[in-house]
Tab-separated table of C-alpha atoms in Angstrom:
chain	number	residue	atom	x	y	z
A	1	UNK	CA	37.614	85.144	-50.566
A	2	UNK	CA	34.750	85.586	-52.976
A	3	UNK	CA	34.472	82.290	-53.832
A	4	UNK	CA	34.489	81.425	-50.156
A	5	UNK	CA	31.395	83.706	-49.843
A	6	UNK	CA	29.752	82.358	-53.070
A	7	UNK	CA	30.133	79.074	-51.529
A	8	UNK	CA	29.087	79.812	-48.382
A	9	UNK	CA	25.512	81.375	-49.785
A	10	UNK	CA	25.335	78.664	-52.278
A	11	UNK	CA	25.376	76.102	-49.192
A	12	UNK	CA	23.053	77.859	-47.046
A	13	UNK	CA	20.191	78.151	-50.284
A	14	UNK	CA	20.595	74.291	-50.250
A	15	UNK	CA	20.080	73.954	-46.465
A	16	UNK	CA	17.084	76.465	-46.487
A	17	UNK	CA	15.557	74.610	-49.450
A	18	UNK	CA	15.970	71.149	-47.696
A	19	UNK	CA	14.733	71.812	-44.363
A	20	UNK	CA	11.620	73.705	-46.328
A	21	UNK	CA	11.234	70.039	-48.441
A	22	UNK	CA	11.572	68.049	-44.944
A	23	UNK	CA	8.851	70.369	-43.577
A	24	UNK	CA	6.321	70.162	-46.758
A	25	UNK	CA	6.661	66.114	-46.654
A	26	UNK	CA	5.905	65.965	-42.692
A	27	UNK	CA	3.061	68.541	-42.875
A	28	UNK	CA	-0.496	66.981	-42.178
A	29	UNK	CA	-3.488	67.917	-44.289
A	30	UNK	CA	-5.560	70.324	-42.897
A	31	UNK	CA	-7.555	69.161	-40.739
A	32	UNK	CA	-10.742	71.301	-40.929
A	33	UNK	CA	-10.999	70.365	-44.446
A	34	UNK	CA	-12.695	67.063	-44.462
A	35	UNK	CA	-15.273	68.647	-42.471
A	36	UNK	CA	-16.097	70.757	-44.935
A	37	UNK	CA	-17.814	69.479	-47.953
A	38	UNK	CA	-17.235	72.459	-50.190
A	39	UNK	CA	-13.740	72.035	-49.780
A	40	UNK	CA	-13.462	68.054	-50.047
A	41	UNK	CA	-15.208	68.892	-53.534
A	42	UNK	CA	-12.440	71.582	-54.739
A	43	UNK	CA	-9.928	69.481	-53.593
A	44	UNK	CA	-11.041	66.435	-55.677
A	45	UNK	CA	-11.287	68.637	-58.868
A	46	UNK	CA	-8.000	69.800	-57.907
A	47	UNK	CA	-6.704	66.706	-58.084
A	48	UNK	CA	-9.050	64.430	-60.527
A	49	UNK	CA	-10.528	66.979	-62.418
A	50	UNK	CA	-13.906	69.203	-63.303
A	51	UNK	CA	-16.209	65.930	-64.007
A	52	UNK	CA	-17.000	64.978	-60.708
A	53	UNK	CA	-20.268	63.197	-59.910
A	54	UNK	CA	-19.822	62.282	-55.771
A	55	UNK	CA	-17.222	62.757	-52.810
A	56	UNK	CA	-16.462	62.155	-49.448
A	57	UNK	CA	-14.305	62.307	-46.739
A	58	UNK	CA	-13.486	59.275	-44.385
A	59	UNK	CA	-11.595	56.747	-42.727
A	60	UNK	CA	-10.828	54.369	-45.801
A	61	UNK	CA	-7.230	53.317	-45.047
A	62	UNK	CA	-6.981	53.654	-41.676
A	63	UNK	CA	-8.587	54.847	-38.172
A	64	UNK	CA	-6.733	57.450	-37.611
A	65	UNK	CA	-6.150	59.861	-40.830
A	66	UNK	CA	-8.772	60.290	-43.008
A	67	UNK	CA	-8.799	60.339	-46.954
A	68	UNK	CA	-11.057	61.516	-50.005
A	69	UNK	CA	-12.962	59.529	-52.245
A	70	UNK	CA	-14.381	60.709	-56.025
A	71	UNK	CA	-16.149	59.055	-58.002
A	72	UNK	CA	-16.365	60.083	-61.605
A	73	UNK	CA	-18.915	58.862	-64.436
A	74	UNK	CA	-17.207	57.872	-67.749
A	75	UNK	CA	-19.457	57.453	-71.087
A	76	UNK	CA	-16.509	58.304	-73.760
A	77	UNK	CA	-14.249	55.796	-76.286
A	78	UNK	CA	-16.432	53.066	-76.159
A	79	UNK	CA	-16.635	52.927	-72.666
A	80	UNK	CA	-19.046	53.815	-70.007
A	81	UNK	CA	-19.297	53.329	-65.921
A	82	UNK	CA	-18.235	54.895	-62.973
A	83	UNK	CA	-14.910	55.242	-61.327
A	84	UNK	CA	-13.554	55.898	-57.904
A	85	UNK	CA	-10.482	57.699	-56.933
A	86	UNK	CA	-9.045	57.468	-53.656
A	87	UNK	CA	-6.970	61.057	-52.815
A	88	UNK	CA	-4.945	60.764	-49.786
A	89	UNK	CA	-2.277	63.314	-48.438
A	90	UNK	CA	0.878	62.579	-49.445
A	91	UNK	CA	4.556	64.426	-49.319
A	92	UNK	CA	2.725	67.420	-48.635
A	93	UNK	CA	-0.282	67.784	-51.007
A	94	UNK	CA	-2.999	65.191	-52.306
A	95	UNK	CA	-2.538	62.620	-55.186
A	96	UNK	CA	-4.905	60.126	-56.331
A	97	UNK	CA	-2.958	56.729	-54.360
A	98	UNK	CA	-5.689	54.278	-56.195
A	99	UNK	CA	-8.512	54.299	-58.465
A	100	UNK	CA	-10.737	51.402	-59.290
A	101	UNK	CA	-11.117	50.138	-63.065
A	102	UNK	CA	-14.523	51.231	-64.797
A	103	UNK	CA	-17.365	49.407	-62.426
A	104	UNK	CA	-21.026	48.961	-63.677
A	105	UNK	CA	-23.188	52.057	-62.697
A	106	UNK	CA	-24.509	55.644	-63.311
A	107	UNK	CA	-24.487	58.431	-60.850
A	108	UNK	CA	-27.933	59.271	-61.775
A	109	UNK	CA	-30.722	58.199	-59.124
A	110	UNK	CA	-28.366	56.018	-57.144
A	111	UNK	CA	-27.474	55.727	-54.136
A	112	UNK	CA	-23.805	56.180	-52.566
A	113	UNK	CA	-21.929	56.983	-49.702
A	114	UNK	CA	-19.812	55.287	-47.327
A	115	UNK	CA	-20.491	52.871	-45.227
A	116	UNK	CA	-19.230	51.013	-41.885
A	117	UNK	CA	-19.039	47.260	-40.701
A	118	UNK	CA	-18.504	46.324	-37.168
A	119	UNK	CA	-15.639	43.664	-38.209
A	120	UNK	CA	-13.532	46.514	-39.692
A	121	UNK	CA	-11.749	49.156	-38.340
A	122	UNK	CA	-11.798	51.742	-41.864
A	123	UNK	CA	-14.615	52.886	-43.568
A	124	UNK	CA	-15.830	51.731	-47.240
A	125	UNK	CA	-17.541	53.002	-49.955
A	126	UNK	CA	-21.138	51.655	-50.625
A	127	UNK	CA	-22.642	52.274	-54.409
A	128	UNK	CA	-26.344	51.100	-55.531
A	129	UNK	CA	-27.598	51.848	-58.794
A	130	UNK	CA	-31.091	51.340	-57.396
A	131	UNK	CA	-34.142	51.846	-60.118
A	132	UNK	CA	-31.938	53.809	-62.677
A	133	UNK	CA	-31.598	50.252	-65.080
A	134	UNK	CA	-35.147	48.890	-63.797
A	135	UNK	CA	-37.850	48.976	-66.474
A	136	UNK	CA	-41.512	47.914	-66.022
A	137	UNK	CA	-40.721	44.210	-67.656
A	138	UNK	CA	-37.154	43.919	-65.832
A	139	UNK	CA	-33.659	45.514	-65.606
A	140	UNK	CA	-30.404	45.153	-64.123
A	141	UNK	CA	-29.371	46.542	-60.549
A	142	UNK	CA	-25.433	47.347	-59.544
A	143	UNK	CA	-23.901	47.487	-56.539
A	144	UNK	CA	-20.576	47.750	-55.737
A	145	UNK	CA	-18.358	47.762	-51.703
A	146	UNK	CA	-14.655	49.269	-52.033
A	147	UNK	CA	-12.472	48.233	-49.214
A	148	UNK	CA	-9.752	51.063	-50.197
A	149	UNK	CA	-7.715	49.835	-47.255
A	150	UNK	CA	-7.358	46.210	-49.162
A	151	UNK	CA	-7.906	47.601	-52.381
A	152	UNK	CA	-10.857	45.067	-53.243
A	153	UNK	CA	-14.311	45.647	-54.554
A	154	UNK	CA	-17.103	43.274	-54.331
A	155	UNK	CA	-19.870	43.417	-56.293
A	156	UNK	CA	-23.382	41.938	-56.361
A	157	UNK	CA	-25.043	42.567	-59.846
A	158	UNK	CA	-29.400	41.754	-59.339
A	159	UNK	CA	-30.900	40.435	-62.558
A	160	UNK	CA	-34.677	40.747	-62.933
A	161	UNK	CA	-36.311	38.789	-65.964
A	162	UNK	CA	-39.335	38.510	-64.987
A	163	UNK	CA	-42.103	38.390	-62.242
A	164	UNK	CA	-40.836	35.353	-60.782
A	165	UNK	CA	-37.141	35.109	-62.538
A	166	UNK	CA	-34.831	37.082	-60.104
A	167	UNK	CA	-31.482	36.269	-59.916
A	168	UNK	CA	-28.730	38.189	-57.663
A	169	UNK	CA	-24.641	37.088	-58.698
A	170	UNK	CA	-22.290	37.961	-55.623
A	171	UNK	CA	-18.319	38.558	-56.982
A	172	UNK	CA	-15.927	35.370	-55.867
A	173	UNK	CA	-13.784	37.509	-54.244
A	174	UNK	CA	-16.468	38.047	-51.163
A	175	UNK	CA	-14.690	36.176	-48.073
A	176	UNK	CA	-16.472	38.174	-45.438
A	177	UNK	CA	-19.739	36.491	-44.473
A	178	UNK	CA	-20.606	40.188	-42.862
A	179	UNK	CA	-20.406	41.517	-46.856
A	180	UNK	CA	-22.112	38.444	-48.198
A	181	UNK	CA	-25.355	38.766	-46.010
A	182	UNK	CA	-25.224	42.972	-46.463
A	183	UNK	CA	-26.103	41.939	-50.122
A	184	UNK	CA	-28.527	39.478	-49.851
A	185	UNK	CA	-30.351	40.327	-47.109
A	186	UNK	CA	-30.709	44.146	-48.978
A	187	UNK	CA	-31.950	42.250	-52.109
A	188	UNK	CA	-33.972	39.594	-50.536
A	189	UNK	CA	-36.119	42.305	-48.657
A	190	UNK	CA	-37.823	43.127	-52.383
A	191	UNK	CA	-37.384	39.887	-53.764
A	192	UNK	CA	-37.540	37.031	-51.552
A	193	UNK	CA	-37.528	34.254	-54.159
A	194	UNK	CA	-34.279	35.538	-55.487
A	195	UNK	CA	-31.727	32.632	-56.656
A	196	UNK	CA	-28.475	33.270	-55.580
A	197	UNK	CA	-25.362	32.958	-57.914
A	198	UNK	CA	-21.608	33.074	-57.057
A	199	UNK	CA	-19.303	33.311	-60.012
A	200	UNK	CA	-16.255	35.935	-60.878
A	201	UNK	CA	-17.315	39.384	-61.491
């Protein structure tokens, strides 16, 4: 009889811990959240960690449920970039679902944020390095699009040499003519004699 009883509790612990599993998997985020940017922040340090340069909340993967995005700079080992993470709700909490491999870039002075085209339904992430490696004889400028719904970046990488040696090299991988002209009609507005270059990035 005790065993029955034993049993019978032991089952009933199972059942209550299953249904609560079931329940934390189907939950949706909160929604208020991603409208509020103090809390997008905490939740990316939650989940990526304290060394957090920029985030946002958006439509990346779909139209419907929106995601974070983090991006983190990295100067350590040898290396140094910038990083983006994209946190999405899963099974009942956040976890990072993709981040990018170490791009070209610094946080400081640039410019970032997401960005929409009419052709797609999600939202991307724009990144311009702007005047941060621009010197008074010539520099480099970065600039990066994640489609976190494809997982693709495209790049564009503008080289000034000189005066009249400007040179802008757009990533193979661009097969949107809507991307393609974002880039060079951005760069060509400061340098119209630019020479355009496509090669893998």
């Amino acid at each position: 009889m005790l065993s029955n009883k034993i049993f019978i509790c032991w089952s009933l612990t199972i059942l209550i811990f299953g249904i609560l599993g079931c329940k934390k998997s189907s939950e949706p985020p909160p929604h208020n959240l991603f409208e509020n940017e103090q809390l997008v922040l905490k939740t990316a340090k939650e989940v990526v960690g304290e060394k957090i340069s920029f985030t946002t909340a958006g439509f990346f993967e779909t139209d419907s449920v929106k995601s974070i995005v983090a991006g983190v700079e990295v100067s350590e080992n040898n290396e140094w970039g910038i990083k983006f993470y994209l946190i999405s709700w899963m099974e009942g909490e956040f976890k990072i679902k993709y981040q990018t491999g170490l791009l070209n870039g610094s946080f400081v002075q640039c410019l970032v944020n997401k960005i929409k085209f009419s052709d797609f339904d999600s939202e991307f992430i724009y990144y311009n390095s702007q005047s941060y490696f621009l010197g008074n004889a010539g520099g480099d400028v970065y600039s990066h699009i994640i489609d976190l719904k494809k997982l693709k970046i495209y790049s564009a990488h503008l080289s000034v040499i000189s005066e009249g040696r400007v040179s802008l090299d757009l990533s193979q991988n661009i097969d949107d003519p809507m991307i393609k002209n974002f880039f060079v009609s951005y760069f060509r507005r400061d340098y119209p004699n630019l020479r355009l270059v496509e090669r893998a990035v």
